[in-house]
Coordinates of C-alpha atoms and ligand atoms in Angstrom, one line a residue:
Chain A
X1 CA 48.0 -28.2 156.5
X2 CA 47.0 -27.2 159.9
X3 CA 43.4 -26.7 160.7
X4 CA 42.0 -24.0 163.0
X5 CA 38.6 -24.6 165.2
X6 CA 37.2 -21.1 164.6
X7 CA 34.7 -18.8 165.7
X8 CA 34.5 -16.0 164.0
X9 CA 33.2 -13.7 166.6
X10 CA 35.9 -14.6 169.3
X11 CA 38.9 -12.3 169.4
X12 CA 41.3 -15.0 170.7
X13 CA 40.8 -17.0 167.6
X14 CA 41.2 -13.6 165.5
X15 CA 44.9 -13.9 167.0
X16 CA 45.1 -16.8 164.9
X17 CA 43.7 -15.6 162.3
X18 CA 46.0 -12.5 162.1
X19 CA 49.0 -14.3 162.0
X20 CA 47.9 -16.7 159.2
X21 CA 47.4 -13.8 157.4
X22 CA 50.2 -11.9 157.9
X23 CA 52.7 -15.2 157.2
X24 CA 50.4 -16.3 154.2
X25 CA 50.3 -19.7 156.0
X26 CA 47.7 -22.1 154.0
X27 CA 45.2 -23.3 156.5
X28 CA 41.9 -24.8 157.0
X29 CA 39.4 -23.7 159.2
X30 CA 36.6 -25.7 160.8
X31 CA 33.7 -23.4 162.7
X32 CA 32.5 -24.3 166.2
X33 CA 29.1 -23.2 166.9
X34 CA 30.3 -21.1 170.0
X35 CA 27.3 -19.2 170.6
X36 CA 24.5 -20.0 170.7
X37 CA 25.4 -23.8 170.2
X38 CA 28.2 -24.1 173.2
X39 CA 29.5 -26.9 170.7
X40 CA 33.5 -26.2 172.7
X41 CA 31.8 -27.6 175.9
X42 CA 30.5 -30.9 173.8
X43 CA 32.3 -34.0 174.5
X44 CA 33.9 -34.1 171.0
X45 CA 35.3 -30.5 171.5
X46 CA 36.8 -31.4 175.1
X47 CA 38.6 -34.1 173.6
X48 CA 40.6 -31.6 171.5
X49 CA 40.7 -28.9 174.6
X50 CA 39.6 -30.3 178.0
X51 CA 39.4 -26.7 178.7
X52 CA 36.7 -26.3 176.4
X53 CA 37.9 -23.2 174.6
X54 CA 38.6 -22.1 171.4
X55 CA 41.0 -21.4 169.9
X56 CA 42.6 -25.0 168.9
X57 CA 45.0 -25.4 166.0
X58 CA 46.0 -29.1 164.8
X59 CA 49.3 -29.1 163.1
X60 CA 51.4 -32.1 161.7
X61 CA 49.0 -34.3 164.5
X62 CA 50.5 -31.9 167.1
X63 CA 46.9 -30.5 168.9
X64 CA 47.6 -27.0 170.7
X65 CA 45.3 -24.9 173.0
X66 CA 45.7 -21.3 174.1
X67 CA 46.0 -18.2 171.3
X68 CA 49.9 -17.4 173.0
X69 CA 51.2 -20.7 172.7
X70 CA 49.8 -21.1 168.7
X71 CA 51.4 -17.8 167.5
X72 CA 55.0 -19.4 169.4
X73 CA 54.0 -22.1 167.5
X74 CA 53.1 -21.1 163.8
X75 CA 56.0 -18.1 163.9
X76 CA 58.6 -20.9 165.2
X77 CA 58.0 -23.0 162.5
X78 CA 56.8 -20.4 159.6
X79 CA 58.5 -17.0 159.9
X80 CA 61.6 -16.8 158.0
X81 CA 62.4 -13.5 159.0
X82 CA 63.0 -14.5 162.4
X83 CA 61.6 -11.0 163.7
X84 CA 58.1 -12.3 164.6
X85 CA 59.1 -14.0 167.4
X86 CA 62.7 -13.1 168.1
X87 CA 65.2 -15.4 169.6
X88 CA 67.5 -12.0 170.8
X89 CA 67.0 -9.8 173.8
X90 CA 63.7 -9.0 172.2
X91 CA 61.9 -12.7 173.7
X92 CA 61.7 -11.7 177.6
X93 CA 60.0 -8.3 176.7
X94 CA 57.9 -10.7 173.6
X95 CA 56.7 -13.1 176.4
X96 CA 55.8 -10.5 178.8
X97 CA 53.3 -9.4 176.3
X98 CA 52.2 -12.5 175.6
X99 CA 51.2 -13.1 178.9
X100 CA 49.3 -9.7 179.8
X101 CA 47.4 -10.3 176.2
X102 CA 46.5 -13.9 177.4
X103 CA 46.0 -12.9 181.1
X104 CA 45.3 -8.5 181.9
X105 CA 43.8 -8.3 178.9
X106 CA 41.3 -10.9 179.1
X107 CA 38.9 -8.6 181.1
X108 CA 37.9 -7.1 178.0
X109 CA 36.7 -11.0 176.4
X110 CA 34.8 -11.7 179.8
X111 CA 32.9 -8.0 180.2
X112 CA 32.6 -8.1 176.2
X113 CA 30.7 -11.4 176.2
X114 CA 28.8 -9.9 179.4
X115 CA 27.6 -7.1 177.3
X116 CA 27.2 -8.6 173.8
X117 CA 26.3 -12.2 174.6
X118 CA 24.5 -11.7 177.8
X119 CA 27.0 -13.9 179.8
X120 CA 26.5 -14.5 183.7
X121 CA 29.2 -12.2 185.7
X122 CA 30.1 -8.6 187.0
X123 CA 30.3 -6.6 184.1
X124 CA 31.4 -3.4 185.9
X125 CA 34.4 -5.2 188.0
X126 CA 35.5 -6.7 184.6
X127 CA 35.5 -3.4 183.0
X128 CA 37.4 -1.6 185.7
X129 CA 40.4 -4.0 184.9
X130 CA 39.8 -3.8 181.2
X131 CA 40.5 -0.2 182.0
X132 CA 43.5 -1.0 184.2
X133 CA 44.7 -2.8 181.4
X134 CA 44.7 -0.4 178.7
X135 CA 46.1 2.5 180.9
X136 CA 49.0 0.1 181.4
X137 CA 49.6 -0.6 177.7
X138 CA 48.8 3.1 176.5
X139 CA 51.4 4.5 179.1
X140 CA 53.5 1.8 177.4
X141 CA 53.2 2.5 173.8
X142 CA 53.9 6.1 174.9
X143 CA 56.9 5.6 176.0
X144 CA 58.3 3.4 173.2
X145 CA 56.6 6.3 171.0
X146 CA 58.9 8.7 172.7
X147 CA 61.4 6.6 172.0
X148 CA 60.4 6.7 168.3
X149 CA 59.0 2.7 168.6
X150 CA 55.8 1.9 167.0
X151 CA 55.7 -1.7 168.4
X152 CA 55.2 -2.9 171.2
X153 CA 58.9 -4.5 171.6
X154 CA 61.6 -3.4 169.3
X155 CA 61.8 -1.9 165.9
X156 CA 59.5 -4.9 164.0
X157 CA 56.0 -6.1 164.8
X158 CA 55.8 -9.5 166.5
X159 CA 53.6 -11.6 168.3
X160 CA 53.2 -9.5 171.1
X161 CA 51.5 -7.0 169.0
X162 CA 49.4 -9.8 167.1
X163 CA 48.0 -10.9 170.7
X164 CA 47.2 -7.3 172.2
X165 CA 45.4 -6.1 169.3
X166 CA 42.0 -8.5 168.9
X167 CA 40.9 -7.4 172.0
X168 CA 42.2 -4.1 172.4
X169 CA 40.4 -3.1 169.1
X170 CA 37.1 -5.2 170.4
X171 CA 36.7 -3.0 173.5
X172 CA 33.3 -0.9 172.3
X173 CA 31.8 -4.5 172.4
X174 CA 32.6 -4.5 176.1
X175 CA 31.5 -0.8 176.7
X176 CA 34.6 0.6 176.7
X177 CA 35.2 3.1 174.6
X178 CA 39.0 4.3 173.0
X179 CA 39.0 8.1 173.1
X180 CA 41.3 7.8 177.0
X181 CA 44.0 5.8 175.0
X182 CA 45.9 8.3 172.3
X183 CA 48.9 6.0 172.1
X184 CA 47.1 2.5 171.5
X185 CA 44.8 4.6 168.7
X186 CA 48.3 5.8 167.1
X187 CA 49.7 2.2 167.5
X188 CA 46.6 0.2 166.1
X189 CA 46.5 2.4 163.2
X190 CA 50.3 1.0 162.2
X191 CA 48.8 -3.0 163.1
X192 CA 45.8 -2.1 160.7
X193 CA 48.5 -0.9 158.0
X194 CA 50.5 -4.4 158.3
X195 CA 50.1 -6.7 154.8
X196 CA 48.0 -9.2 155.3
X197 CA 45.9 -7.8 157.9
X198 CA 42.5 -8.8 158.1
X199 CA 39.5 -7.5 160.1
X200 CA 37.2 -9.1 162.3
X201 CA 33.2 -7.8 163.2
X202 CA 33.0 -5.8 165.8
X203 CA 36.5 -4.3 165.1
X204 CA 36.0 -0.7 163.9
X205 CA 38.0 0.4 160.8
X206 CA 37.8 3.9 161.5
X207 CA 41.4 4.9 162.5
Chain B
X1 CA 13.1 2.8 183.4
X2 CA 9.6 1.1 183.9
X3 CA 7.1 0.0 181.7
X4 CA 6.6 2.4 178.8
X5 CA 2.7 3.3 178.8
X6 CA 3.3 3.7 174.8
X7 CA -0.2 1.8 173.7
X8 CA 0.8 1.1 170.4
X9 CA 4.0 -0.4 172.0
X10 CA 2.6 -2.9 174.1
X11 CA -0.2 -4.1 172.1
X12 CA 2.4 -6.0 169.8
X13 CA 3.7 -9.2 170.3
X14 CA 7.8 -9.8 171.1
X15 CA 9.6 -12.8 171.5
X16 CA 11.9 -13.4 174.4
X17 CA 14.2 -15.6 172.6
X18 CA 13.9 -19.3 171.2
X19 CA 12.1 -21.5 173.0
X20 CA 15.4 -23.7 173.3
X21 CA 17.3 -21.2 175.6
X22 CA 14.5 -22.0 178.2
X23 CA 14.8 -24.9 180.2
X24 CA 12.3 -26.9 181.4
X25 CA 12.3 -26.2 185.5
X26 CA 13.9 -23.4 185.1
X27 CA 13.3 -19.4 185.8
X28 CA 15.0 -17.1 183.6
X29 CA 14.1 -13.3 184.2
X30 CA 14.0 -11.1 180.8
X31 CA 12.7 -7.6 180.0
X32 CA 10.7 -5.9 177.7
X33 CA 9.9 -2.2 177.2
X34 CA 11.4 -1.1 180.2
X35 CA 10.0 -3.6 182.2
X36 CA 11.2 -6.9 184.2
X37 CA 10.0 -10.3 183.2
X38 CA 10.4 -13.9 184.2
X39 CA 9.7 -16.8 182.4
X40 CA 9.4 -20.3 183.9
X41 CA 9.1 -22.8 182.0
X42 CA 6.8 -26.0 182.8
X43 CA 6.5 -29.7 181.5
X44 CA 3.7 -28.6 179.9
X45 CA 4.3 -24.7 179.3
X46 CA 5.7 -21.4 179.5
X47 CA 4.3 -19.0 181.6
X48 CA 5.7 -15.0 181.7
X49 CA 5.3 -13.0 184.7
X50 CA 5.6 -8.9 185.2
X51 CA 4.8 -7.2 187.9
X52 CA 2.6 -9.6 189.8
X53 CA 0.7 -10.7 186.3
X54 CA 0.5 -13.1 184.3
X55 CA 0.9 -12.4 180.3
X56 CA -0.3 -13.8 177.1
X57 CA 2.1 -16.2 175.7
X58 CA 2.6 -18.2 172.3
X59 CA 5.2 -20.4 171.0
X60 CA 5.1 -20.3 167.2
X61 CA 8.2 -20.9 165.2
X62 CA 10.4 -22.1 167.9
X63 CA 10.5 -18.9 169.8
X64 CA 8.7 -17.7 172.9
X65 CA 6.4 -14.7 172.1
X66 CA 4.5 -12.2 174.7
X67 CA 2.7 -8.9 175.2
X68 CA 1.9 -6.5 177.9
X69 CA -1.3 -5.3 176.1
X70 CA -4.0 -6.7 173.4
X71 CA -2.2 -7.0 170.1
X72 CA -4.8 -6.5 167.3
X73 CA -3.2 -9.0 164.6
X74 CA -2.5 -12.7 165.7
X75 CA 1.0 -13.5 165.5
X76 CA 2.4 -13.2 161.7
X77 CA 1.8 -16.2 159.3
X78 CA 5.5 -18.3 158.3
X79 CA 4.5 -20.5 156.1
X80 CA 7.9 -21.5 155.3
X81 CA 8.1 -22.7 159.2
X82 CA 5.8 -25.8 157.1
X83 CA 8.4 -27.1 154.4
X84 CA 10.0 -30.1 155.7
X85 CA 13.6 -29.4 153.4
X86 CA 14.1 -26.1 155.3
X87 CA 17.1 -26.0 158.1
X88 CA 15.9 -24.0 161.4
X89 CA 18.7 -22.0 162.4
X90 CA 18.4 -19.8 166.0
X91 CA 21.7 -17.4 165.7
X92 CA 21.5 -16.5 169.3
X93 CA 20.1 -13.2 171.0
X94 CA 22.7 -10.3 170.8
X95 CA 22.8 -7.3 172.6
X96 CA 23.1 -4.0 170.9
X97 CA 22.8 -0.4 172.6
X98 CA 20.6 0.9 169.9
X99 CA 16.8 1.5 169.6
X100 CA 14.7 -1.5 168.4
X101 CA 13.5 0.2 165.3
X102 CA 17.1 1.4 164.1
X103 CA 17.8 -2.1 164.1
X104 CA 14.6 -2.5 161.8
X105 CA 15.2 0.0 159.7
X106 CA 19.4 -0.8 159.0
X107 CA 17.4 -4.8 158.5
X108 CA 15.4 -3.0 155.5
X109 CA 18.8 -1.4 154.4
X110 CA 20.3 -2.6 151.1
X111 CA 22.4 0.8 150.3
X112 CA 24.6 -0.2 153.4
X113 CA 25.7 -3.0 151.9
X114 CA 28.7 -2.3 150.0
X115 CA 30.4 -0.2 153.0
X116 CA 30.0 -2.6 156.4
X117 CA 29.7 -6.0 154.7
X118 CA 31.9 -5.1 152.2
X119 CA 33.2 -8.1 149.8
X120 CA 30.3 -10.4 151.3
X121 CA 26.9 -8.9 151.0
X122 CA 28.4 -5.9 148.4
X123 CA 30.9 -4.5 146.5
X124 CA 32.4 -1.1 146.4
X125 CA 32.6 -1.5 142.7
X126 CA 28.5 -1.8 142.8
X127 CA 27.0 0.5 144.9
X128 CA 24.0 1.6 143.0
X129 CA 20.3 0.1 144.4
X130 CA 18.1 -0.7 141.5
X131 CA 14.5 0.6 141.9
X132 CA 12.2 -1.5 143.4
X133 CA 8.4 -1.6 145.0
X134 CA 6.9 -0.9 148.4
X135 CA 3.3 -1.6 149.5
X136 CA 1.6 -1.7 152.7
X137 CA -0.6 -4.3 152.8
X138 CA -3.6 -3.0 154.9
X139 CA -5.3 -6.4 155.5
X140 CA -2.4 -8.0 157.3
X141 CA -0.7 -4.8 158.6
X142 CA 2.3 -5.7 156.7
X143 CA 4.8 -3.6 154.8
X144 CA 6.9 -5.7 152.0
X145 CA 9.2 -4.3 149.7
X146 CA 9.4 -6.7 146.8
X147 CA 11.4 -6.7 143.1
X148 CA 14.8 -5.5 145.1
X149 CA 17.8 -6.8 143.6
X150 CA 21.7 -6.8 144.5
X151 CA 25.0 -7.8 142.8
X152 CA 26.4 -9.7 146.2
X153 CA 30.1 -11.1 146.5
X154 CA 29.0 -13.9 148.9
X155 CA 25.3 -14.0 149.6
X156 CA 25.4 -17.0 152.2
X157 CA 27.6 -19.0 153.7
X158 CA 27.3 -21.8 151.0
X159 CA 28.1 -18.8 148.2
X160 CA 31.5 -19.7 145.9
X161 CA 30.8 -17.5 143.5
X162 CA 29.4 -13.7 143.3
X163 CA 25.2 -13.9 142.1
X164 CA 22.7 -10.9 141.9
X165 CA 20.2 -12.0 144.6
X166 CA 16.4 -11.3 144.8
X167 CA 15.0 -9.9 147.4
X168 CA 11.8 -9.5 149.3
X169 CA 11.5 -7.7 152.6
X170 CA 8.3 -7.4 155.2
X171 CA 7.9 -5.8 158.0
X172 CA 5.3 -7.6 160.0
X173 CA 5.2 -5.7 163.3
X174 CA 7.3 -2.2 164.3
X175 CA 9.8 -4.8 166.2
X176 CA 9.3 -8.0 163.7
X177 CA 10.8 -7.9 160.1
X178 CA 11.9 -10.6 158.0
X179 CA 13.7 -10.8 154.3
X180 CA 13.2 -13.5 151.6
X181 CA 16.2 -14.0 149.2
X182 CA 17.8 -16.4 147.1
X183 CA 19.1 -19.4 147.8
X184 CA 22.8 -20.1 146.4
X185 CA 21.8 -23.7 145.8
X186 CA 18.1 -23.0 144.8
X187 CA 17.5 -20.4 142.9
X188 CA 13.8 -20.9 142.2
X189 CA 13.2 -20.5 146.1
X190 CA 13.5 -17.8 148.6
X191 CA 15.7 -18.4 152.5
X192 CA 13.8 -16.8 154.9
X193 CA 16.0 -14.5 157.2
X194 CA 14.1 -13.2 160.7
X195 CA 15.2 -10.6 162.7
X196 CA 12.9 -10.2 165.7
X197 CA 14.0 -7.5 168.1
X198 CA 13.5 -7.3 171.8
X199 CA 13.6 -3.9 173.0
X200 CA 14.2 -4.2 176.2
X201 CA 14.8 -0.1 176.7
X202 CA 14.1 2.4 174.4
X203 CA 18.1 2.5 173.5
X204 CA 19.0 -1.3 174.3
X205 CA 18.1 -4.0 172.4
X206 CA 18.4 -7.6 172.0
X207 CA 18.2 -9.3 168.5
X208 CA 17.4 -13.0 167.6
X209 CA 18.2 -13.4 164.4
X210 CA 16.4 -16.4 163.0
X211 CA 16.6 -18.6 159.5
X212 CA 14.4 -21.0 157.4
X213 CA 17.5 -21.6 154.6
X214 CA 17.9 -23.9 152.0
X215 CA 21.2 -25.4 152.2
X216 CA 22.5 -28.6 152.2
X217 CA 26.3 -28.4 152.3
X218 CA 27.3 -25.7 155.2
X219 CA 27.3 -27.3 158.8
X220 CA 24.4 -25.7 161.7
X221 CA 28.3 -23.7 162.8
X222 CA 29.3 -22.4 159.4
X223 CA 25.4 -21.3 158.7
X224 CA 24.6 -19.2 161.8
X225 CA 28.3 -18.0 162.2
X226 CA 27.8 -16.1 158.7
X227 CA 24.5 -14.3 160.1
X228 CA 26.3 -13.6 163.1
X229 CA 29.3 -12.2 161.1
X230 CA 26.7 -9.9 159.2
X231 CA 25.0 -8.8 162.0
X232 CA 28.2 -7.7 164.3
X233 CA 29.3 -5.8 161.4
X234 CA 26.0 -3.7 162.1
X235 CA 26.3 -3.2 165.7
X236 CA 29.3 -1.2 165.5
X237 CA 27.5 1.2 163.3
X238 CA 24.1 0.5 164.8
X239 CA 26.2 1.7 168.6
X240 CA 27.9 4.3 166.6
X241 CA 24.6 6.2 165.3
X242 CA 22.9 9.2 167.0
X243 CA 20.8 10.0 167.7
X244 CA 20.3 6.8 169.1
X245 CA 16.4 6.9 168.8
X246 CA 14.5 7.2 165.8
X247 CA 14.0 10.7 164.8
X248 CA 10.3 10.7 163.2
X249 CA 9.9 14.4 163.5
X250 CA 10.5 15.8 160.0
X251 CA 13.8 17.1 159.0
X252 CA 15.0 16.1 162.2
X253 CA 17.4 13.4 160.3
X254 CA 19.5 13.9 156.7
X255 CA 17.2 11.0 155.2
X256 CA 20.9 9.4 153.9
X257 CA 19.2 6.1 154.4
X258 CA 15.7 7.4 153.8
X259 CA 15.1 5.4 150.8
X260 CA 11.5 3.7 149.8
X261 CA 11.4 1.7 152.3
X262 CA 12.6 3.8 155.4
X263 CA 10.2 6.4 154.2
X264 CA 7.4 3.5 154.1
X265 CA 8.2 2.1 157.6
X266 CA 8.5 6.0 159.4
X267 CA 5.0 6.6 157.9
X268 CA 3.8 3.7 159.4
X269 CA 5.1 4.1 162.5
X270 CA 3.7 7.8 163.0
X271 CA 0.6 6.1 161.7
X272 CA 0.4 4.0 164.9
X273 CA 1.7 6.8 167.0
X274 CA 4.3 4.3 167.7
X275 CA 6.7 6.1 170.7
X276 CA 9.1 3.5 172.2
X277 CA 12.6 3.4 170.6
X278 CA 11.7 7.2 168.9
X279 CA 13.1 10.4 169.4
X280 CA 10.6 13.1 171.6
X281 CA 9.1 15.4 168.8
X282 CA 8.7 19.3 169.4
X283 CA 6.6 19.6 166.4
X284 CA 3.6 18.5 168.0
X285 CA 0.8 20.3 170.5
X286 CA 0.3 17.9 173.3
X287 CA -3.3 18.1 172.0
X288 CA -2.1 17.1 168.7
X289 CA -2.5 13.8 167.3
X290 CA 0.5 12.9 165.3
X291 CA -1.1 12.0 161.9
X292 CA 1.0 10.4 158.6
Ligands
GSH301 N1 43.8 -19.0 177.3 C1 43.0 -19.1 176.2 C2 41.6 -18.5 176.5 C3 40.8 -18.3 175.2 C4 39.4 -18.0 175.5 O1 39.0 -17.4 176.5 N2 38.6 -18.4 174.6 C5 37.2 -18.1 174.7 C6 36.6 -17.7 173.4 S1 37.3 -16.2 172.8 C7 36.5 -19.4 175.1 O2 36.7 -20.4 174.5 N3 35.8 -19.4 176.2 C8 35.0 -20.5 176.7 C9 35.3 -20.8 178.1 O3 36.3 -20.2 178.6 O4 34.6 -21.6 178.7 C10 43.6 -18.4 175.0 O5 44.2 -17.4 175.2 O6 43.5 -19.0 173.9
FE2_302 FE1 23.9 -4.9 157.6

């Protein structure tokens, strides 16, 4: 059964947790005492990620890092439907999201745990690229919404969308509020709707 | 923002976080009530600085407590901090852009339970708060609400099945409050749950959320991420409320959440004339005393 090192306050391991959800995967879940406890930067945590970050799923003795490359992982081998992580046209557009959710996006994580946790780092310069961020993805959902598209790529939610939402939804933690973003509020009520979806604190169920 | 010159603010003791989250050698600056601290901690002690002086310190219960003025209570008793079976967890400080006392009074809250820690702390299918007693108890400055009880899906992180918990809250300072409740795995005992709230302004806040549990199975991870769970499930609607002070001038708020023990701990703050964290009243000549 795989096993996920958790925290439940971090969005990138409420990626996981998402898509365990939505496939019905059986898992176990181990938590990691994050904050205040740093336990991901002891030496028994760095010999699971030397980059002493969670997530970290163990599968089948397989050990993977990184939210992106554990949603590849669990839809390759679990999703029957073959839509979550398409093999078609769909996979260029599927890994350029992918990327920006594990990369752009990541402002909002760094500003959030300025803000929340009282982190070291420059809270406003992380926030003006949060913002870049989200203008980029709103002027891209409205487009696909012109188009009649609710995802983010194609007509089926994949990855890409399981990836963008944990810290799109988690931006008031970071200061950053979602009344500039009509398209994203349109397109995270339809993630919200999905079966299986769980919530997370700090994500607002207001939509 | 400086230093409020609320007196009933600064005469009150705050901590500054666990003692822990000091090093030894080290110089970490803080705040409280508007004001810039720094706290260096020594081989053989902590000393807090503002402004050029030197301020009253205490390290009971793990954490680092101070003051800007001449609190008239010593620090609240804990004797629970004395039983050797009790875990000490330190969830971590969390920031929340809220006032101090909103924090307090959502902490004394058990009508919220059912909507924003829904299938944990309450169910939608059980709503209704039973009656139960408040008291303020003049002798130690204290207000507890006692005999409160609550049908609760998963009351701790050891829970694996639904109980009605007990409860017993107590407000031992207008920044410092505290519930007793039971135990999963003890039933003839009360886990001790601390909240203590630094206000650094009067709409930002930092909150150390603090337990003396009973529990034997759930790891130091699995204990304070449940408290952390609960309490980022109230910062969203913590951020969310306005005003974001604490309205004490009458009908200034729908009293929604005015139940017994809001009412109790309003009183008590008009009692002390207590400013920081509140909403400016109109309803009062500036030669006015604000009275209960
Ligand atoms: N590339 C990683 C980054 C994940 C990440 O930033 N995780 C945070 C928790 S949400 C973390 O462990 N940070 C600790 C650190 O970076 O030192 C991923 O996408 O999974
Ligand atoms: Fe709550």
């Amino acid at each position: 059964m795989p096993k996920l090192y958790d925290y439940v306050l971090s969005g990138s391991c409420y990626k996981v947790r998402l898509l365990l959800g939505m496939l019905g995967i059986a898992h176990e879940t181990q938590a990691v005492d994050f904050f205040p406890g740093r336990e991901h930067k002891r030496p028994e945590f760095l010999a699971l990620n030397p980059l002493g970050q969670l997530p970290v799923l163990e599968d089948d003795g397989l050990v993977l890092r990184d939210a992106q490359a554990i949603l590849c992982h669990l839809a390759n081998k679990h999703d029957t439907s073959g839509n979550w992580l398409p093999r078609d046209d769909r996979f260029g557009p599927v890994m350029l999201w992918l990327s920006f959710a594990g990369g752009e996006l990541m402002a909002i994580s760094g500003a959030r745990m300025i803000a929340m946790l009282n982190y070291p780092g420059d809270l406003v310069a992380l926030q003006a690229k949060a913002r870049t961020a989200l203008r980029l993805l709103d002027d891209h959902l409205a487009d696909r919404a012109q188009a009649g598209g609710l995802w983010l790529v194609g007509p089926t939610p994949t990855i890409a969308d399981i990836a963008t939402f944990p810290y799109v939804a988690l931006s008031h933690d970071a200061g950053i509020g979602h009344e500039d973003y009509p398209a994203i509020n349109l397109w995270q009520r339809q993630v919200r709707k999905l079966p299986g979806f769980v919530g997370m604190p700090g994500v607002p169920d207001y939509f | 923002m400086s230093l409020t010159d609320d007196r009933a603010a600064l005469d009150q003791w705050y901590t500054l976080g666990a003692l822990r989250d000091f090093p030894v050698g080290a110089e970490t600056p803080s705040r409280l009530l508007g004001e810039d601290l720094t706290v260096r901690r020594l081989s053989d002690g902590v000393e807090v600085r503002a402004a050029g002086r030197t301020l009253p310190v205490r390290t009971d219960y793990g954490h680092l407590w101070t003051s800007f003025g001449t609190p008239e209570h010593a620090l609240f008793a804990l004797p629970e901090s004395q039983e050797p079976d009790r875990r000490w967890i330190h969830c971590g400080p969390v920031r929340v852009r809220a006032s101090g006392l909103r924090l307090v009074e959502n902490f004394l809250d058990l009508a919220h339970f059912p909507y924003v820690h829904t299938d944990i702390l309450g169910s939608e299918a059980h709503p209704e708060v039973a009656k139960y007693e408040v008291e303020q108890r003049r002798d130690v400055d204290e207000l507890w609400a006692t005999k409160c009880e609550f049908y609760q899906p998963k009351a701790a992180a050891a829970s694996d099945e639904g109980q009605i918990s007990k409860y017993m809250y107590r407000v031992v300072s207008p920044f410092n409050v505290m519930l007793y409740k039971t135990p999963p795995t003890a039933p003839d005992r009360w886990d001790v749950i601390a909240l203590f709230v630094q206000p650094l302004d009067e709409a930002v806040s930092v909150a150390h959320a603090f337990m003396l549990v009973i529990d034997e199975t759930s790891t130091d991870a699995e204990l304070s991420a449940f408290q952390q769970m609960i309490f980022v499930q109230d910062k969203i609607v913590l951020e969310n409320q306005r005003p974001s002070l604490l309205p004490l001038q009458p009908g200034r708020e729908t009293p929604t959440r005015a139940d017994l023990s809001s009412v109790l701990y309003r009183r008590w703050l008009k009692e002390k004339q207590l400013r920081f964290g509140t909403e400016p009243r109109t309803d009062l000549q500036s030669t006015d005393l604000p009275n209960a």
